[in-house]
CSV table of C-alpha atoms in Angstrom, one decimal:
chain,number,residue,atom,x,y,z
A,17,UNK,CA,-5.5,105.5,-34.8
A,18,UNK,CA,-6.5,105.4,-38.5
A,19,UNK,CA,-7.2,108.6,-40.4
A,20,UNK,CA,-10.1,109.1,-42.7
A,21,UNK,CA,-10.0,111.7,-45.4
A,22,UNK,CA,-13.5,111.9,-46.8
A,23,UNK,CA,-14.2,115.3,-45.2
A,24,UNK,CA,-15.4,118.5,-46.9
A,25,UNK,CA,-15.2,122.0,-45.5
A,26,UNK,CA,-17.0,125.2,-46.3
A,27,UNK,CA,-15.7,128.7,-45.3
A,28,UNK,CA,-18.0,131.3,-43.9
A,29,UNK,CA,-18.1,133.4,-40.7
A,30,UNK,CA,-17.9,130.1,-38.9
A,31,UNK,CA,-16.4,126.9,-40.2
A,32,UNK,CA,-18.9,124.3,-41.5
A,33,UNK,CA,-17.4,120.8,-41.8
A,34,UNK,CA,-19.0,117.7,-43.2
A,35,UNK,CA,-17.7,114.2,-42.3
A,36,UNK,CA,-18.7,111.4,-44.7
A,37,UNK,CA,-18.3,108.4,-42.4
A,38,UNK,CA,-18.7,104.8,-43.7
A,39,UNK,CA,-21.1,103.0,-41.4
A,40,UNK,CA,-19.1,99.8,-41.4
A,41,UNK,CA,-16.1,101.5,-39.8
A,42,UNK,CA,-18.2,102.7,-36.9
A,43,UNK,CA,-19.7,99.3,-36.2
A,44,UNK,CA,-16.4,97.3,-36.5
A,45,UNK,CA,-14.1,99.5,-34.5
A,46,UNK,CA,-14.1,101.6,-31.4
A,47,UNK,CA,-11.0,103.5,-32.3
A,48,UNK,CA,-11.3,105.0,-35.8
A,49,UNK,CA,-10.4,108.6,-36.1
A,50,UNK,CA,-11.8,111.0,-38.8
A,51,UNK,CA,-9.8,114.2,-39.3
A,52,UNK,CA,-10.9,117.3,-41.1
A,53,UNK,CA,-8.6,119.5,-43.2
A,54,UNK,CA,-6.9,122.3,-41.4
A,55,UNK,CA,-9.0,125.5,-41.2
A,56,UNK,CA,-8.7,129.0,-39.7
A,57,UNK,CA,-11.2,131.6,-38.5
A,58,UNK,CA,-12.0,134.6,-40.6
A,59,UNK,CA,-10.7,137.2,-38.2
A,60,UNK,CA,-7.9,135.0,-36.9
A,61,UNK,CA,-6.1,133.6,-39.9
A,62,UNK,CA,-3.1,132.5,-37.9
A,63,UNK,CA,-5.1,130.3,-35.6
A,64,UNK,CA,-5.0,127.0,-37.5
A,65,UNK,CA,-7.3,124.2,-36.3
A,66,UNK,CA,-8.6,120.8,-37.3
A,67,UNK,CA,-11.5,118.7,-36.0
A,68,UNK,CA,-11.2,115.0,-35.3
A,69,UNK,CA,-14.1,112.6,-34.7
A,70,UNK,CA,-13.7,109.2,-33.0
A,71,UNK,CA,-15.9,106.4,-31.7
A,72,UNK,CA,-15.0,105.0,-28.2
A,73,UNK,CA,-16.5,102.6,-25.7
A,74,UNK,CA,-18.4,104.4,-23.0
A,75,UNK,CA,-17.3,103.7,-19.4
A,76,UNK,CA,-20.1,105.6,-17.7
A,77,UNK,CA,-23.8,105.1,-17.3
A,78,UNK,CA,-24.1,102.4,-19.9
A,79,UNK,CA,-20.8,100.6,-20.0
A,80,UNK,CA,-21.5,98.5,-23.2
A,81,UNK,CA,-22.6,101.5,-25.2
A,82,UNK,CA,-20.4,103.0,-28.0
A,83,UNK,CA,-20.3,106.7,-28.2
A,84,UNK,CA,-18.7,109.1,-30.7
A,85,UNK,CA,-16.9,112.2,-29.6
A,86,UNK,CA,-14.9,115.1,-31.1
A,87,UNK,CA,-11.7,117.0,-30.4
A,88,UNK,CA,-10.9,120.5,-31.7
A,89,UNK,CA,-7.1,120.6,-32.2
A,90,UNK,CA,-5.0,123.8,-32.3
A,91,UNK,CA,-1.8,123.5,-34.4
A,92,UNK,CA,-0.2,126.6,-33.1
A,93,UNK,CA,0.5,126.7,-29.4
A,94,UNK,CA,-1.3,129.5,-27.6
A,95,UNK,CA,0.9,132.0,-25.9
A,96,UNK,CA,0.3,133.1,-22.4
A,97,UNK,CA,-0.4,136.7,-23.6
A,98,UNK,CA,-3.0,135.8,-26.2
A,99,UNK,CA,-6.7,136.4,-25.5
A,100,UNK,CA,-8.8,133.8,-23.8
A,101,UNK,CA,-11.8,132.8,-25.9
A,102,UNK,CA,-14.6,130.3,-26.2
A,103,UNK,CA,-15.3,127.8,-29.0
A,104,UNK,CA,-18.7,126.4,-29.9
A,105,UNK,CA,-19.2,123.3,-31.9
A,106,UNK,CA,-22.7,122.5,-33.0
A,107,UNK,CA,-23.2,119.1,-34.7
A,108,UNK,CA,-26.1,117.7,-36.7
A,109,UNK,CA,-26.9,115.1,-39.4
A,110,UNK,CA,-26.9,116.4,-43.0
A,111,UNK,CA,-30.5,116.8,-44.3
A,112,UNK,CA,-31.9,115.0,-41.2
A,113,UNK,CA,-33.3,117.8,-39.0
A,114,UNK,CA,-35.4,115.3,-37.1
A,115,UNK,CA,-32.2,113.9,-35.6
A,116,UNK,CA,-31.7,117.2,-33.8
A,117,UNK,CA,-28.5,119.0,-32.9
A,118,UNK,CA,-25.7,118.5,-30.3
A,119,UNK,CA,-23.8,121.4,-28.9
A,120,UNK,CA,-20.5,121.7,-27.1
A,121,UNK,CA,-18.6,124.8,-25.8
A,122,UNK,CA,-15.3,125.1,-24.1
A,123,UNK,CA,-13.0,127.9,-22.9
A,124,UNK,CA,-9.5,127.8,-24.2
A,125,UNK,CA,-6.5,129.3,-22.3
A,126,UNK,CA,-3.0,127.9,-23.0
A,127,UNK,CA,-4.3,124.5,-24.1
A,128,UNK,CA,-4.2,122.9,-27.5
A,129,UNK,CA,-7.1,120.4,-27.4
A,130,UNK,CA,-10.7,120.8,-26.5
A,131,UNK,CA,-12.5,117.5,-26.2
A,132,UNK,CA,-16.1,116.3,-25.8
A,133,UNK,CA,-16.5,112.5,-25.7
A,134,UNK,CA,-20.3,112.0,-25.8
A,135,UNK,CA,-21.5,113.7,-29.0
A,136,UNK,CA,-23.5,110.8,-30.5
A,137,UNK,CA,-24.5,107.3,-29.6
A,138,UNK,CA,-23.1,104.8,-32.2
A,139,UNK,CA,-26.5,103.0,-32.1
A,140,UNK,CA,-28.2,106.3,-33.1
A,141,UNK,CA,-25.8,106.9,-36.0
A,142,UNK,CA,-26.5,103.4,-37.3
A,143,UNK,CA,-30.1,104.4,-37.9
A,144,UNK,CA,-29.2,107.3,-40.2
A,145,UNK,CA,-27.0,105.6,-42.8
A,146,UNK,CA,-27.9,106.8,-46.4
A,147,UNK,CA,-28.2,104.5,-49.4
A,148,UNK,CA,-24.5,104.7,-50.1
A,149,UNK,CA,-23.7,103.3,-46.6
A,150,UNK,CA,-22.5,106.7,-45.4
A,151,UNK,CA,-23.4,108.8,-42.3
A,152,UNK,CA,-23.0,112.5,-43.0
A,153,UNK,CA,-22.3,114.5,-39.9
A,154,UNK,CA,-22.0,118.3,-39.9
A,155,UNK,CA,-20.0,120.4,-37.5
A,156,UNK,CA,-20.3,124.1,-37.2
A,157,UNK,CA,-17.3,125.6,-35.4
A,158,UNK,CA,-17.5,129.2,-34.1
A,159,UNK,CA,-15.0,131.3,-32.2
A,160,UNK,CA,-16.0,133.8,-29.6
A,161,UNK,CA,-13.8,136.3,-27.9
A,162,UNK,CA,-14.4,136.9,-24.1
A,163,UNK,CA,-16.5,140.0,-24.8
A,164,UNK,CA,-18.7,138.1,-27.1
A,165,UNK,CA,-19.6,135.2,-24.8
A,166,UNK,CA,-22.8,136.9,-23.7
A,167,UNK,CA,-24.3,136.1,-27.2
A,168,UNK,CA,-23.3,132.4,-27.1
A,169,UNK,CA,-26.4,131.0,-25.5
A,170,UNK,CA,-28.7,132.6,-28.1
A,171,UNK,CA,-26.6,131.2,-30.9
A,172,UNK,CA,-27.5,127.6,-30.2
A,173,UNK,CA,-29.6,125.9,-33.0
A,174,UNK,CA,-33.0,125.2,-31.6
A,175,UNK,CA,-36.0,123.4,-33.2
A,176,UNK,CA,-38.8,125.8,-32.2
A,177,UNK,CA,-41.4,124.6,-34.7
A,178,UNK,CA,-45.0,123.7,-34.5
A,179,UNK,CA,-44.4,120.0,-34.7
A,180,UNK,CA,-42.3,119.9,-31.6
A,181,UNK,CA,-44.8,122.0,-29.7
A,182,UNK,CA,-47.6,119.7,-30.9
A,183,UNK,CA,-45.8,116.7,-29.5
A,184,UNK,CA,-45.5,118.5,-26.1
A,185,UNK,CA,-49.2,119.3,-26.2
A,186,UNK,CA,-50.0,115.6,-26.7
A,187,UNK,CA,-48.1,114.9,-23.5
A,188,UNK,CA,-49.8,117.8,-21.6
A,189,UNK,CA,-53.2,116.6,-22.7
A,190,UNK,CA,-52.6,112.9,-22.1
A,191,UNK,CA,-52.9,112.0,-25.8
A,192,UNK,CA,-51.2,108.8,-26.9
A,193,UNK,CA,-49.1,108.7,-23.8
A,194,UNK,CA,-47.7,105.4,-22.5
A,195,UNK,CA,-45.5,106.3,-19.6
A,196,UNK,CA,-45.7,108.3,-16.4
A,197,UNK,CA,-42.9,110.1,-14.5
A,198,UNK,CA,-44.0,110.2,-10.8
A,199,UNK,CA,-42.5,112.6,-8.3
A,200,UNK,CA,-44.2,112.2,-5.0
A,201,UNK,CA,-47.9,113.0,-5.6
A,202,UNK,CA,-47.3,114.7,-9.0
A,203,UNK,CA,-47.4,112.8,-12.3
A,204,UNK,CA,-46.1,113.8,-15.8
A,205,UNK,CA,-47.4,111.9,-18.8
A,206,UNK,CA,-45.0,111.2,-21.7
A,207,UNK,CA,-44.3,109.0,-24.7
A,208,UNK,CA,-41.7,106.3,-24.4
A,209,UNK,CA,-40.5,106.6,-28.0
A,210,UNK,CA,-39.7,110.3,-27.6
A,211,UNK,CA,-38.0,109.8,-24.2
A,212,UNK,CA,-35.9,107.0,-25.6
A,213,UNK,CA,-35.0,108.9,-28.7
A,214,UNK,CA,-33.6,111.8,-26.7
A,215,UNK,CA,-32.1,109.9,-23.8
A,216,UNK,CA,-29.9,106.7,-23.8
A,217,UNK,CA,-30.9,106.2,-20.2
A,218,UNK,CA,-34.6,106.1,-20.9
A,219,UNK,CA,-33.9,104.0,-24.0
A,220,UNK,CA,-32.0,101.4,-21.9
A,221,UNK,CA,-34.7,101.5,-19.2
A,222,UNK,CA,-37.5,100.7,-21.7
A,223,UNK,CA,-35.5,97.9,-23.4
A,224,UNK,CA,-34.8,96.2,-20.1
A,225,UNK,CA,-37.1,94.2,-17.8
A,226,UNK,CA,-37.0,96.8,-15.2
A,227,UNK,CA,-40.1,97.6,-13.1
A,228,UNK,CA,-40.5,100.9,-15.1
A,229,UNK,CA,-41.0,99.0,-18.3
A,230,UNK,CA,-43.4,96.6,-16.8
A,231,UNK,CA,-45.6,99.1,-15.0
A,232,UNK,CA,-45.2,102.2,-17.3
A,233,UNK,CA,-44.4,104.3,-14.2
A,234,UNK,CA,-41.0,105.8,-13.5
A,235,UNK,CA,-40.5,106.9,-9.9
A,236,UNK,CA,-38.2,109.9,-9.8
A,237,UNK,CA,-36.6,110.2,-6.4
A,238,UNK,CA,-33.7,112.6,-6.8
A,239,UNK,CA,-35.2,115.6,-8.5
A,240,UNK,CA,-38.0,118.1,-7.8
A,241,UNK,CA,-41.1,118.2,-9.9
A,242,UNK,CA,-40.4,121.6,-11.4
A,243,UNK,CA,-37.0,120.2,-12.6
A,244,UNK,CA,-38.5,117.2,-14.3
A,245,UNK,CA,-41.2,119.4,-15.8
A,246,UNK,CA,-38.6,121.6,-17.3
A,247,UNK,CA,-36.6,118.7,-18.5
A,248,UNK,CA,-39.6,117.2,-20.3
A,249,UNK,CA,-40.3,120.5,-21.9
A,250,UNK,CA,-36.8,120.5,-23.2
A,251,UNK,CA,-37.0,116.9,-24.4
A,252,UNK,CA,-40.1,117.7,-26.5
A,253,UNK,CA,-39.3,121.2,-27.7
A,254,UNK,CA,-35.5,121.6,-27.5
A,255,UNK,CA,-36.1,124.8,-25.4
A,256,UNK,CA,-36.3,125.8,-21.8
A,257,UNK,CA,-38.6,128.2,-20.1
A,258,UNK,CA,-37.2,128.8,-16.6
A,259,UNK,CA,-33.5,128.2,-16.8
A,260,UNK,CA,-32.3,131.1,-14.5
A,261,UNK,CA,-34.1,129.6,-11.5
A,262,UNK,CA,-33.1,126.0,-11.8
A,263,UNK,CA,-30.0,125.7,-14.0
A,264,UNK,CA,-28.1,123.9,-11.2
A,265,UNK,CA,-30.7,121.3,-10.6
A,266,UNK,CA,-31.6,121.0,-14.3
A,267,UNK,CA,-28.0,120.3,-15.1
A,268,UNK,CA,-27.9,117.4,-12.6
A,269,UNK,CA,-31.1,116.0,-14.1
A,270,UNK,CA,-29.7,116.4,-17.6
A,271,UNK,CA,-26.5,114.6,-16.5
A,272,UNK,CA,-28.4,111.8,-14.9
A,273,UNK,CA,-30.6,111.2,-18.0
A,274,UNK,CA,-27.7,111.7,-20.4
A,275,UNK,CA,-29.2,114.8,-22.1
A,276,UNK,CA,-25.9,116.3,-23.3
A,277,UNK,CA,-27.2,119.3,-25.1
A,278,UNK,CA,-29.2,120.3,-22.0
A,279,UNK,CA,-26.1,119.9,-19.9
A,280,UNK,CA,-24.2,122.2,-22.1
A,281,UNK,CA,-27.1,124.8,-22.1
A,282,UNK,CA,-27.1,124.8,-18.3
A,283,UNK,CA,-23.3,125.1,-18.1
A,284,UNK,CA,-23.3,128.1,-20.5
A,285,UNK,CA,-26.0,129.8,-18.4
A,286,UNK,CA,-24.1,129.2,-15.2
A,287,UNK,CA,-20.8,130.4,-16.7
A,288,UNK,CA,-22.5,133.6,-17.8
A,289,UNK,CA,-24.2,134.2,-14.5
A,290,UNK,CA,-21.5,133.8,-11.8
A,291,UNK,CA,-22.0,136.0,-8.8
A,292,UNK,CA,-21.0,136.3,-5.2
A,293,UNK,CA,-24.0,134.3,-4.0
A,294,UNK,CA,-23.5,131.3,-6.2
A,295,UNK,CA,-19.8,130.9,-6.4
A,296,UNK,CA,-19.8,128.2,-3.7
A,297,UNK,CA,-22.5,126.2,-5.3
A,298,UNK,CA,-20.8,126.4,-8.7
A,299,UNK,CA,-17.5,125.3,-7.3
A,300,UNK,CA,-19.1,122.3,-5.6
A,301,UNK,CA,-20.9,121.4,-8.8
A,302,UNK,CA,-17.6,121.8,-10.9
A,303,UNK,CA,-15.8,119.4,-8.5
A,304,UNK,CA,-18.6,116.9,-8.4
A,305,UNK,CA,-18.9,116.6,-12.2
A,306,UNK,CA,-15.4,117.7,-13.3
A,307,UNK,CA,-16.7,120.8,-15.1
A,308,UNK,CA,-13.4,122.5,-16.0
A,309,UNK,CA,-15.1,125.4,-17.9
A,310,UNK,CA,-17.2,126.2,-14.8
A,311,UNK,CA,-14.2,125.9,-12.5
A,312,UNK,CA,-12.2,128.3,-14.8
A,313,UNK,CA,-14.8,131.0,-14.9
A,314,UNK,CA,-15.7,130.8,-11.2
A,315,UNK,CA,-12.0,131.0,-10.2
A,316,UNK,CA,-11.6,134.0,-12.5
A,317,UNK,CA,-14.6,135.7,-11.0
A,318,UNK,CA,-13.3,135.1,-7.4
A,319,UNK,CA,-9.9,136.5,-8.4
A,320,UNK,CA,-11.5,139.6,-9.9
A,321,UNK,CA,-13.9,140.1,-6.9
A,322,UNK,CA,-11.9,138.7,-4.1
A,323,UNK,CA,-12.9,141.3,-1.5
A,324,UNK,CA,-16.6,140.7,-2.0
A,325,UNK,CA,-16.3,136.9,-2.1
A,326,UNK,CA,-14.3,136.8,1.1
A,327,UNK,CA,-17.3,138.4,2.9
A,328,UNK,CA,-19.5,135.4,1.9
A,329,UNK,CA,-19.9,133.0,4.8
A,330,UNK,CA,-20.8,130.0,2.5
A,331,UNK,CA,-17.5,130.5,0.6
A,332,UNK,CA,-15.5,130.7,3.8
A,333,UNK,CA,-17.1,127.5,5.0
A,334,UNK,CA,-16.3,125.9,1.6
A,335,UNK,CA,-12.6,126.8,2.1
A,336,UNK,CA,-12.6,125.5,5.6
A,337,UNK,CA,-14.1,122.2,4.5
A,338,UNK,CA,-11.3,121.7,2.0
A,339,UNK,CA,-8.3,122.8,4.1
A,340,UNK,CA,-5.1,121.0,3.3
A,341,UNK,CA,-1.4,121.4,3.7
A,342,UNK,CA,-1.2,122.7,0.1
A,343,UNK,CA,-3.8,125.5,0.6
A,344,UNK,CA,-3.3,126.5,4.2
A,345,UNK,CA,-0.9,129.3,3.4
A,346,UNK,CA,-3.2,130.9,0.8
A,347,UNK,CA,-6.2,130.7,3.3
A,348,UNK,CA,-4.1,132.3,6.0
A,349,UNK,CA,-3.0,135.1,3.7
A,350,UNK,CA,-6.6,135.9,2.7
A,351,UNK,CA,-7.8,135.8,6.4
A,352,UNK,CA,-5.0,138.2,7.4
A,353,UNK,CA,-5.5,140.5,4.4
A,354,UNK,CA,-9.2,140.9,5.0
A,355,UNK,CA,-8.9,140.8,8.9
A,356,UNK,CA,-11.2,137.8,9.2
A,357,UNK,CA,-10.6,136.9,12.8
A,358,UNK,CA,-13.3,134.1,13.1
A,359,UNK,CA,-12.0,132.6,9.8
A,360,UNK,CA,-8.4,132.7,10.9
A,361,UNK,CA,-8.8,130.8,14.2
A,362,UNK,CA,-9.6,127.4,12.6
A,363,UNK,CA,-6.8,128.0,10.2
A,364,UNK,CA,-4.3,128.5,13.0
A,365,UNK,CA,-5.7,125.4,14.7
A,366,UNK,CA,-5.1,123.4,11.5
A,367,UNK,CA,-1.4,124.6,11.5
A,368,UNK,CA,-1.1,123.6,15.2
A,369,UNK,CA,-2.5,120.1,14.6
A,370,UNK,CA,-0.5,119.5,11.5
A,371,UNK,CA,2.6,121.5,12.1
A,372,UNK,CA,5.1,118.8,11.0
A,373,UNK,CA,3.5,118.5,7.6
A,374,UNK,CA,2.7,122.2,7.2
A,375,UNK,CA,6.2,123.4,7.9
A,376,UNK,CA,7.5,121.2,5.0
A,377,UNK,CA,5.3,123.0,2.5
A,378,UNK,CA,7.1,125.6,0.4
A,379,UNK,CA,4.2,128.0,0.1
A,380,UNK,CA,3.9,128.1,3.9
A,381,UNK,CA,7.6,128.6,4.4
A,382,UNK,CA,7.4,131.5,1.9
A,383,UNK,CA,5.3,133.3,4.5
A,384,UNK,CA,8.5,133.7,6.6
A,385,UNK,CA,9.6,136.1,3.8
A,386,UNK,CA,6.4,137.8,2.9
A,387,UNK,CA,4.4,138.0,6.1
A,388,UNK,CA,6.5,137.5,9.2
A,389,UNK,CA,3.9,139.1,11.4
A,390,UNK,CA,1.5,136.4,10.5
A,391,UNK,CA,4.0,133.7,11.3
A,392,UNK,CA,4.7,135.2,14.7
A,393,UNK,CA,0.9,135.4,15.4
A,394,UNK,CA,0.6,131.7,14.5
A,395,UNK,CA,3.6,130.8,16.7
A,396,UNK,CA,2.1,132.7,19.6
A,397,UNK,CA,-1.2,130.9,19.1
A,398,UNK,CA,0.5,127.5,19.2
A,399,UNK,CA,2.6,128.5,22.3
A,400,UNK,CA,-0.5,129.7,24.2
A,401,UNK,CA,-2.2,126.4,23.5
A,402,UNK,CA,0.6,124.3,25.0
A,403,UNK,CA,1.0,126.6,28.0
A,404,UNK,CA,-2.6,126.0,29.1
């Protein structure tokens, strides 16, 4: 990768970085890297970082689309005893507030790179070249310790201004609208140009010869009406009204329509509100969309609240649905520890039916050292089965 040095940096409580990117390099290459100078955080001067920005070819949703992403690099390796913390990167275009903001957050623990591959569309960036042929992108990098993460969601830059709300009122009052999102018997009026400006999926839909473009009606089949209503409110105002009730469904809609900022907002809310009742849903969501931050926080919550979580029938069903040779020993240990007889029975059946593979696993063999009574119970269960 080539490096590009026309980057300035301003020190304050957070680090404000400006990339001056020549538009020609974005259009002509999909692998040009722009790297910031090394910077530190005010209260953590030994934590040296730099930010890199690169254009790549998207392989999802719209295969031919070029997208631009960023990576926050840590020069000094994080030790296992150092505090875990969260980093927030908010990006925008210099002196172009109408372009909006993009936000990304990630939890760091013993890793040296935090990546986000879909910050901007290259097609979007080509529209904001200044007279000198330069695109000026701003990145505001903030560090949060674990005890500060409750304030992260409110630190996002939003565009709560009268113009944005006015645009939303136009849609609500069916003024100048030219497209309808139809969910069952419910309809939501909107404006193609606004939907296309916020979502690459809508943009591609309207540029194609798809039925939606020809009829002006988009039939939504996968999401409830309250989710689409909330999504449209966000598209027009950059805010959400009812996030706690529908963060899971709203995330899936945001992912489907490529609304990256809304995805991040939903993820942050879910991370901040993990509880016994939603751990299973969040684990399934993290698996489906490879949400490593969500996976990390949910796993941490389960570890710290193990006794309560093991009383949750949904979570036990989740464990049973994912039984494997690699995790059977852990599940058996938990079932034995919390005296979960009904949960233990299918685990013993799994061992019985897969005994040749299970006995080869080192974690299962370790039970012979740590919990011989459990091993004897399983052996007796298997013997009883074959005696019948």
